[in-house]
């Protein structure tokens, strides 16, 4: 039966069910009566909120009370809204608007006293700052027996500070999931229309398994049915990232408080993907950066990855974002070279027979 | 064979920290004039692939920390290349036989 209080999850929930099961398994792993805190961690657009919503729909009825605090990063920006988040949490749990919270500090006190009295299920979505966690779920002593708390974030460091019991790391979709999701958006069916199989695979390859990109590009291509159009869209995407995707990914970059870390991110995006972490550290250190801490921060913020062989990786779309940031900035400050222009220039010179990449990293 | 300089691209002194030039078809060689690098005196990271340089290596920045040059064509690194700042060199698929002809230190 459809429950009216169910949250909307996704038009085409591809790959959701298996991930929901993984999360629920982790939530059930606590054998004692203690509350359990779980982080869902991953880069922007990878589907953390989607999974949290689906989990919420599935298990919230097993609890005495529940609350889902959406988009904390945005709401938190205004002072009044900090209190309103605490207020919402309290009224969700107690079904009353009688208790008034005046300041964040008094709000903490009230939440600490009251939350522990019930067995609750709480989701705190898109957390970016420790202050937010302090105000909304201070520490595990705030919560009563059997309670379950999910925090979605791009920042693994926050989860460490809160000492969560588990971190569920969201991974990219595999090729078959990606293809299915894309096809649903582009063709409203799980398989591509005739003649579009290869082009669909190209988009999937470009998206690097990021559901956000598959959805945005799929929707854009839905009304387009000429092969030439698709090819042109793909060619363009390889030079200029889709703006909607870019803006969403850029949040993590903009959130870096330290310019040195930003520089290191850009250096990696331009030059060092796939290289050994120690080698990169040596080079960057010599360039006057502080890569030991910088790279750690980038890993925590899901902007770069380190594999088992200690090689540095970066999602293709994050790499493109980094390159686009430099490209845009160089235009802003009136520094002439632009990647696109150079690229075309070289294409012309070489009569399209050689694929070439020219890139400049400017110190800005 | 393609031969061109990217002189035009870098007419003014630029705060260029890094540069990548990759040409993917290896059977034709692209030559770049080293003089084009003259104005890029802040260059620290240089990545070349499938290209060759033409001219004196002294035009390359003294500040280069990292040189990655896949398909490096020479048997040794030219002595007029300032290598004191180098901390990492990556010359895969190259013809390199010995690193330095004589030490610059």
PDB file of C-alpha atoms in Angstrom, chain A residues 90-299:
ATOM      1  CA  UNK A  90      11.878  18.383  18.000  1.00  0.00           C
ATOM      2  CA  UNK A  91       8.396  18.750  16.529  1.00  0.00           C
ATOM      3  CA  UNK A  92       8.889  15.747  14.223  1.00  0.00           C
ATOM      4  CA  UNK A  93       9.750  13.622  17.229  1.00  0.00           C
ATOM      5  CA  UNK A  94       7.263  15.036  19.709  1.00  0.00           C
ATOM      6  CA  UNK A  95       4.461  16.013  17.340  1.00  0.00           C
ATOM      7  CA  UNK A  96       4.100  19.311  19.087  1.00  0.00           C
ATOM      8  CA  UNK A  97       4.963  22.914  18.394  1.00  0.00           C
ATOM      9  CA  UNK A  98       4.597  23.842  22.047  1.00  0.00           C
ATOM     10  CA  UNK A  99       8.296  23.860  22.817  1.00  0.00           C
ATOM     11  CA  UNK A 100      10.053  26.963  21.586  1.00  0.00           C
ATOM     12  CA  UNK A 101      13.730  27.038  20.868  1.00  0.00           C
ATOM     13  CA  UNK A 102      15.282  30.500  21.009  1.00  0.00           C
ATOM     14  CA  UNK A 103      18.944  29.939  20.431  1.00  0.00           C
ATOM     15  CA  UNK A 104      21.064  27.134  19.061  1.00  0.00           C
ATOM     16  CA  UNK A 105      22.654  26.647  22.480  1.00  0.00           C
ATOM     17  CA  UNK A 106      19.361  26.297  24.325  1.00  0.00           C
ATOM     18  CA  UNK A 107      18.195  24.080  21.483  1.00  0.00           C
ATOM     19  CA  UNK A 108      21.057  21.680  22.139  1.00  0.00           C
ATOM     20  CA  UNK A 109      20.069  21.460  25.784  1.00  0.00           C
ATOM     21  CA  UNK A 110      16.453  20.719  24.966  1.00  0.00           C
ATOM     22  CA  UNK A 111      17.332  18.117  22.329  1.00  0.00           C
ATOM     23  CA  UNK A 112      19.790  16.435  24.646  1.00  0.00           C
ATOM     24  CA  UNK A 113      17.102  16.081  27.317  1.00  0.00           C
ATOM     25  CA  UNK A 114      14.322  14.959  25.032  1.00  0.00           C
ATOM     26  CA  UNK A 115      15.647  12.894  22.142  1.00  0.00           C
ATOM     27  CA  UNK A 116      16.870  10.107  24.386  1.00  0.00           C
ATOM     28  CA  UNK A 117      13.405   9.404  25.700  1.00  0.00           C
ATOM     29  CA  UNK A 118      12.239   7.823  22.479  1.00  0.00           C
ATOM     30  CA  UNK A 119      13.403   5.181  20.045  1.00  0.00           C
ATOM     31  CA  UNK A 120      13.904   7.347  16.996  1.00  0.00           C
ATOM     32  CA  UNK A 121      15.034   7.147  13.405  1.00  0.00           C
ATOM     33  CA  UNK A 122      16.776  10.304  12.270  1.00  0.00           C
ATOM     34  CA  UNK A 123      18.360  11.292   8.963  1.00  0.00           C
ATOM     35  CA  UNK A 124      20.541  14.380   8.782  1.00  0.00           C
ATOM     36  CA  UNK A 125      21.114  15.087   5.127  1.00  0.00           C
ATOM     37  CA  UNK A 126      24.089  16.820   3.526  1.00  0.00           C
ATOM     38  CA  UNK A 127      26.116  17.844   6.530  1.00  0.00           C
ATOM     39  CA  UNK A 128      29.108  20.058   5.791  1.00  0.00           C
ATOM     40  CA  UNK A 129      30.143  21.460   9.163  1.00  0.00           C
ATOM     41  CA  UNK A 130      30.847  20.194  12.625  1.00  0.00           C
ATOM     42  CA  UNK A 131      28.601  22.945  14.047  1.00  0.00           C
ATOM     43  CA  UNK A 132      25.649  21.370  12.285  1.00  0.00           C
ATOM     44  CA  UNK A 133      26.320  18.013  13.888  1.00  0.00           C
ATOM     45  CA  UNK A 134      26.874  19.609  17.277  1.00  0.00           C
ATOM     46  CA  UNK A 135      23.529  21.365  17.076  1.00  0.00           C
ATOM     47  CA  UNK A 136      21.515  18.439  15.754  1.00  0.00           C
ATOM     48  CA  UNK A 137      23.041  15.289  17.154  1.00  0.00           C
ATOM     49  CA  UNK A 138      25.716  16.370  19.653  1.00  0.00           C
ATOM     50  CA  UNK A 139      26.895  12.901  20.599  1.00  0.00           C
ATOM     51  CA  UNK A 140      25.535   9.400  20.983  1.00  0.00           C
ATOM     52  CA  UNK A 141      24.398  10.033  24.537  1.00  0.00           C
ATOM     53  CA  UNK A 142      21.622  12.194  23.111  1.00  0.00           C
ATOM     54  CA  UNK A 143      19.924   9.120  21.756  1.00  0.00           C
ATOM     55  CA  UNK A 144      17.848   6.449  23.425  1.00  0.00           C
ATOM     56  CA  UNK A 145      17.963   2.685  23.170  1.00  0.00           C
ATOM     57  CA  UNK A 146      17.556   1.251  19.724  1.00  0.00           C
ATOM     58  CA  UNK A 147      17.681   4.606  17.944  1.00  0.00           C
ATOM     59  CA  UNK A 148      19.245   4.838  14.490  1.00  0.00           C
ATOM     60  CA  UNK A 149      20.854   7.943  13.029  1.00  0.00           C
ATOM     61  CA  UNK A 150      21.996   8.365   9.435  1.00  0.00           C
ATOM     62  CA  UNK A 151      24.199  11.247   8.339  1.00  0.00           C
ATOM     63  CA  UNK A 152      24.883  11.876   4.661  1.00  0.00           C
ATOM     64  CA  UNK A 153      27.996  13.886   3.830  1.00  0.00           C
ATOM     65  CA  UNK A 154      30.846  14.384   1.399  1.00  0.00           C
ATOM     66  CA  UNK A 155      33.238  14.824   4.306  1.00  0.00           C
ATOM     67  CA  UNK A 156      34.510  11.693   5.975  1.00  0.00           C
ATOM     68  CA  UNK A 157      36.374  13.737   8.569  1.00  0.00           C
ATOM     69  CA  UNK A 158      33.072  14.861  10.108  1.00  0.00           C
ATOM     70  CA  UNK A 159      32.018  11.244  10.498  1.00  0.00           C
ATOM     71  CA  UNK A 160      35.287  10.446  12.244  1.00  0.00           C
ATOM     72  CA  UNK A 161      34.806  13.355  14.618  1.00  0.00           C
ATOM     73  CA  UNK A 162      31.320  12.220  15.488  1.00  0.00           C
ATOM     74  CA  UNK A 163      32.684   8.697  15.974  1.00  0.00           C
ATOM     75  CA  UNK A 164      29.966   7.015  13.950  1.00  0.00           C
ATOM     76  CA  UNK A 165      29.675   3.239  14.202  1.00  0.00           C
ATOM     77  CA  UNK A 166      29.799   2.616  10.463  1.00  0.00           C
ATOM     78  CA  UNK A 167      30.571   4.490   7.291  1.00  0.00           C
ATOM     79  CA  UNK A 168      28.781   3.313   4.185  1.00  0.00           C
ATOM     80  CA  UNK A 169      30.807   4.413   1.254  1.00  0.00           C
ATOM     81  CA  UNK A 170      28.733   5.116  -1.847  1.00  0.00           C
ATOM     82  CA  UNK A 171      30.415   3.738  -4.924  1.00  0.00           C
ATOM     83  CA  UNK A 172      29.832   4.679  -8.524  1.00  0.00           C
ATOM     84  CA  UNK A 173      27.320   2.694 -10.526  1.00  0.00           C
ATOM     85  CA  UNK A 174      28.687  -0.138 -12.611  1.00  0.00           C
ATOM     86  CA  UNK A 175      28.309  -0.081 -16.393  1.00  0.00           C
ATOM     87  CA  UNK A 176      25.078  -2.045 -16.587  1.00  0.00           C
ATOM     88  CA  UNK A 177      23.393   0.050 -13.878  1.00  0.00           C
ATOM     89  CA  UNK A 178      24.641   3.218 -15.532  1.00  0.00           C
ATOM     90  CA  UNK A 179      23.325   2.153 -18.893  1.00  0.00           C
ATOM     91  CA  UNK A 180      19.938   1.244 -17.492  1.00  0.00           C
ATOM     92  CA  UNK A 181      19.553   4.523 -15.599  1.00  0.00           C
ATOM     93  CA  UNK A 182      20.649   6.551 -18.579  1.00  0.00           C
ATOM     94  CA  UNK A 183      18.297   4.710 -20.918  1.00  0.00           C
ATOM     95  CA  UNK A 184      15.352   5.314 -18.621  1.00  0.00           C
ATOM     96  CA  UNK A 185      16.017   9.034 -18.755  1.00  0.00           C
ATOM     97  CA  UNK A 186      16.916   9.274 -22.424  1.00  0.00           C
ATOM     98  CA  UNK A 187      14.385   6.798 -23.866  1.00  0.00           C
ATOM     99  CA  UNK A 188      11.905   6.136 -21.051  1.00  0.00           C
ATOM    100  CA  UNK A 189      12.767   2.470 -21.321  1.00  0.00           C
ATOM    101  CA  UNK A 190      15.622   0.319 -20.011  1.00  0.00           C
ATOM    102  CA  UNK A 191      17.196  -0.270 -23.421  1.00  0.00           C
ATOM    103  CA  UNK A 192      18.293   2.298 -25.996  1.00  0.00           C
ATOM    104  CA  UNK A 193      16.325   3.028 -29.151  1.00  0.00           C
ATOM    105  CA  UNK A 194      17.598   1.475 -32.321  1.00  0.00           C
ATOM    106  CA  UNK A 195      20.804   3.011 -33.577  1.00  0.00           C
ATOM    107  CA  UNK A 196      21.701   4.609 -30.243  1.00  0.00           C
ATOM    108  CA  UNK A 197      23.440   1.715 -28.509  1.00  0.00           C
ATOM    109  CA  UNK A 198      26.983   2.922 -29.077  1.00  0.00           C
ATOM    110  CA  UNK A 199      26.149   6.528 -28.327  1.00  0.00           C
ATOM    111  CA  UNK A 200      24.516   5.473 -25.069  1.00  0.00           C
ATOM    112  CA  UNK A 201      27.673   3.627 -24.125  1.00  0.00           C
ATOM    113  CA  UNK A 202      29.687   6.743 -24.860  1.00  0.00           C
ATOM    114  CA  UNK A 203      27.567   8.812 -22.482  1.00  0.00           C
ATOM    115  CA  UNK A 204      27.878   6.139 -19.828  1.00  0.00           C
ATOM    116  CA  UNK A 205      31.619   6.131 -20.206  1.00  0.00           C
ATOM    117  CA  UNK A 206      31.696   9.898 -19.903  1.00  0.00           C
ATOM    118  CA  UNK A 207      29.549   9.904 -16.777  1.00  0.00           C
ATOM    119  CA  UNK A 208      31.934   7.665 -14.854  1.00  0.00           C
ATOM    120  CA  UNK A 209      29.021   5.975 -13.085  1.00  0.00           C
ATOM    121  CA  UNK A 210      27.730   9.179 -11.521  1.00  0.00           C
ATOM    122  CA  UNK A 211      23.916   8.999 -11.345  1.00  0.00           C
ATOM    123  CA  UNK A 212      23.543  12.781 -11.369  1.00  0.00           C
ATOM    124  CA  UNK A 213      25.352  13.075 -14.705  1.00  0.00           C
ATOM    125  CA  UNK A 214      23.427  10.152 -16.214  1.00  0.00           C
ATOM    126  CA  UNK A 215      20.151  11.744 -15.238  1.00  0.00           C
ATOM    127  CA  UNK A 216      20.939  15.288 -16.349  1.00  0.00           C
ATOM    128  CA  UNK A 217      22.404  14.263 -19.693  1.00  0.00           C
ATOM    129  CA  UNK A 218      19.728  11.619 -20.260  1.00  0.00           C
ATOM    130  CA  UNK A 219      16.946  14.152 -19.709  1.00  0.00           C
ATOM    131  CA  UNK A 220      18.645  16.602 -22.032  1.00  0.00           C
ATOM    132  CA  UNK A 221      18.905  14.034 -24.804  1.00  0.00           C
ATOM    133  CA  UNK A 222      15.362  12.731 -24.328  1.00  0.00           C
ATOM    134  CA  UNK A 223      13.814  15.079 -26.868  1.00  0.00           C
ATOM    135  CA  UNK A 224      16.664  14.684 -29.304  1.00  0.00           C
ATOM    136  CA  UNK A 225      16.508  11.899 -31.808  1.00  0.00           C
ATOM    137  CA  UNK A 226      19.137  12.711 -34.378  1.00  0.00           C
ATOM    138  CA  UNK A 227      22.456  10.933 -34.145  1.00  0.00           C
ATOM    139  CA  UNK A 228      24.366  14.041 -35.193  1.00  0.00           C
ATOM    140  CA  UNK A 229      22.881  15.976 -32.290  1.00  0.00           C
ATOM    141  CA  UNK A 230      23.974  13.327 -29.835  1.00  0.00           C
ATOM    142  CA  UNK A 231      27.480  13.329 -31.204  1.00  0.00           C
ATOM    143  CA  UNK A 232      27.678  17.071 -30.981  1.00  0.00           C
ATOM    144  CA  UNK A 233      26.423  17.033 -27.381  1.00  0.00           C
ATOM    145  CA  UNK A 234      29.045  14.452 -26.471  1.00  0.00           C
ATOM    146  CA  UNK A 235      31.854  16.331 -28.182  1.00  0.00           C
ATOM    147  CA  UNK A 236      30.857  19.468 -26.378  1.00  0.00           C
ATOM    148  CA  UNK A 237      30.632  17.737 -23.012  1.00  0.00           C
ATOM    149  CA  UNK A 238      34.192  16.565 -23.357  1.00  0.00           C
ATOM    150  CA  UNK A 239      35.321  20.167 -23.660  1.00  0.00           C
ATOM    151  CA  UNK A 240      32.829  21.998 -21.490  1.00  0.00           C
ATOM    152  CA  UNK A 241      31.244  20.111 -18.608  1.00  0.00           C
ATOM    153  CA  UNK A 242      27.506  20.296 -18.186  1.00  0.00           C
ATOM    154  CA  UNK A 243      26.741  23.256 -15.964  1.00  0.00           C
ATOM    155  CA  UNK A 244      24.177  21.602 -13.747  1.00  0.00           C
ATOM    156  CA  UNK A 245      26.534  18.758 -12.951  1.00  0.00           C
ATOM    157  CA  UNK A 246      29.442  21.144 -12.576  1.00  0.00           C
ATOM    158  CA  UNK A 247      27.685  23.357 -10.038  1.00  0.00           C
ATOM    159  CA  UNK A 248      26.760  20.397  -7.899  1.00  0.00           C
ATOM    160  CA  UNK A 249      30.277  19.007  -7.914  1.00  0.00           C
ATOM    161  CA  UNK A 250      31.823  22.398  -7.339  1.00  0.00           C
ATOM    162  CA  UNK A 251      30.229  22.659  -3.898  1.00  0.00           C
ATOM    163  CA  UNK A 252      32.950  20.428  -2.505  1.00  0.00           C
ATOM    164  CA  UNK A 253      35.696  22.486  -4.082  1.00  0.00           C
ATOM    165  CA  UNK A 254      34.202  25.780  -2.927  1.00  0.00           C
ATOM    166  CA  UNK A 255      33.859  24.332   0.548  1.00  0.00           C
ATOM    167  CA  UNK A 256      37.603  23.857   0.899  1.00  0.00           C
ATOM    168  CA  UNK A 257      38.623  26.538   3.363  1.00  0.00           C
ATOM    169  CA  UNK A 258      42.281  26.488   2.471  1.00  0.00           C
ATOM    170  CA  UNK A 259      43.641  27.925  -0.779  1.00  0.00           C
ATOM    171  CA  UNK A 260      46.643  25.659  -0.654  1.00  0.00           C
ATOM    172  CA  UNK A 261      44.355  22.624  -0.710  1.00  0.00           C
ATOM    173  CA  UNK A 262      42.486  24.092  -3.670  1.00  0.00           C
ATOM    174  CA  UNK A 263      45.762  24.536  -5.531  1.00  0.00           C
ATOM    175  CA  UNK A 264      46.741  20.964  -4.814  1.00  0.00           C
ATOM    176  CA  UNK A 265      43.392  19.760  -6.131  1.00  0.00           C
ATOM    177  CA  UNK A 266      43.908  21.682  -9.369  1.00  0.00           C
ATOM    178  CA  UNK A 267      47.471  20.447  -9.747  1.00  0.00           C
ATOM    179  CA  UNK A 268      46.282  16.879  -9.397  1.00  0.00           C
ATOM    180  CA  UNK A 269      43.399  17.429 -11.824  1.00  0.00           C
ATOM    181  CA  UNK A 270      45.821  18.705 -14.416  1.00  0.00           C
ATOM    182  CA  UNK A 271      48.847  16.530 -14.002  1.00  0.00           C
ATOM    183  CA  UNK A 272      48.963  13.852 -11.414  1.00  0.00           C
ATOM    184  CA  UNK A 273      46.004  11.515 -11.780  1.00  0.00           C
ATOM    185  CA  UNK A 274      47.165   7.927 -11.614  1.00  0.00           C
ATOM    186  CA  UNK A 275      50.526   8.772 -10.104  1.00  0.00           C
ATOM    187  CA  UNK A 276      52.010   7.514  -6.883  1.00  0.00           C
ATOM    188  CA  UNK A 277      51.056   9.498  -3.807  1.00  0.00           C
ATOM    189  CA  UNK A 278      54.641   9.739  -2.535  1.00  0.00           C
ATOM    190  CA  UNK A 279      55.911  11.054  -5.856  1.00  0.00           C
ATOM    191  CA  UNK A 280      53.175  13.667  -6.036  1.00  0.00           C
ATOM    192  CA  UNK A 281      53.871  14.669  -2.463  1.00  0.00           C
ATOM    193  CA  UNK A 282      57.537  15.176  -3.242  1.00  0.00           C
ATOM    194  CA  UNK A 283      56.853  17.334  -6.285  1.00  0.00           C
ATOM    195  CA  UNK A 284      54.159  19.452  -4.664  1.00  0.00           C
ATOM    196  CA  UNK A 285      56.196  19.958  -1.536  1.00  0.00           C
ATOM    197  CA  UNK A 286      59.009  21.277  -3.628  1.00  0.00           C
ATOM    198  CA  UNK A 287      56.594  23.667  -5.310  1.00  0.00           C
ATOM    199  CA  UNK A 288      55.865  25.178  -1.902  1.00  0.00           C
ATOM    200  CA  UNK A 289      52.622  23.353  -1.120  1.00  0.00           C
ATOM    201  CA  UNK A 290      51.701  21.284   1.923  1.00  0.00           C
ATOM    202  CA  UNK A 291      50.656  18.060   0.238  1.00  0.00           C
ATOM    203  CA  UNK A 292      50.749  15.687   3.210  1.00  0.00           C
ATOM    204  CA  UNK A 293      47.798  17.377   4.861  1.00  0.00           C
ATOM    205  CA  UNK A 294      46.358  18.665   1.584  1.00  0.00           C
ATOM    206  CA  UNK A 295      45.910  15.275  -0.031  1.00  0.00           C
ATOM    207  CA  UNK A 296      44.409  13.861   3.171  1.00  0.00           C
ATOM    208  CA  UNK A 297      41.827  16.637   3.219  1.00  0.00           C
ATOM    209  CA  UNK A 298      40.976  16.001  -0.439  1.00  0.00           C
ATOM    210  CA  UNK A 299      40.475  12.305   0.251  1.00  0.00           C
TER     211      UNK A 299
END
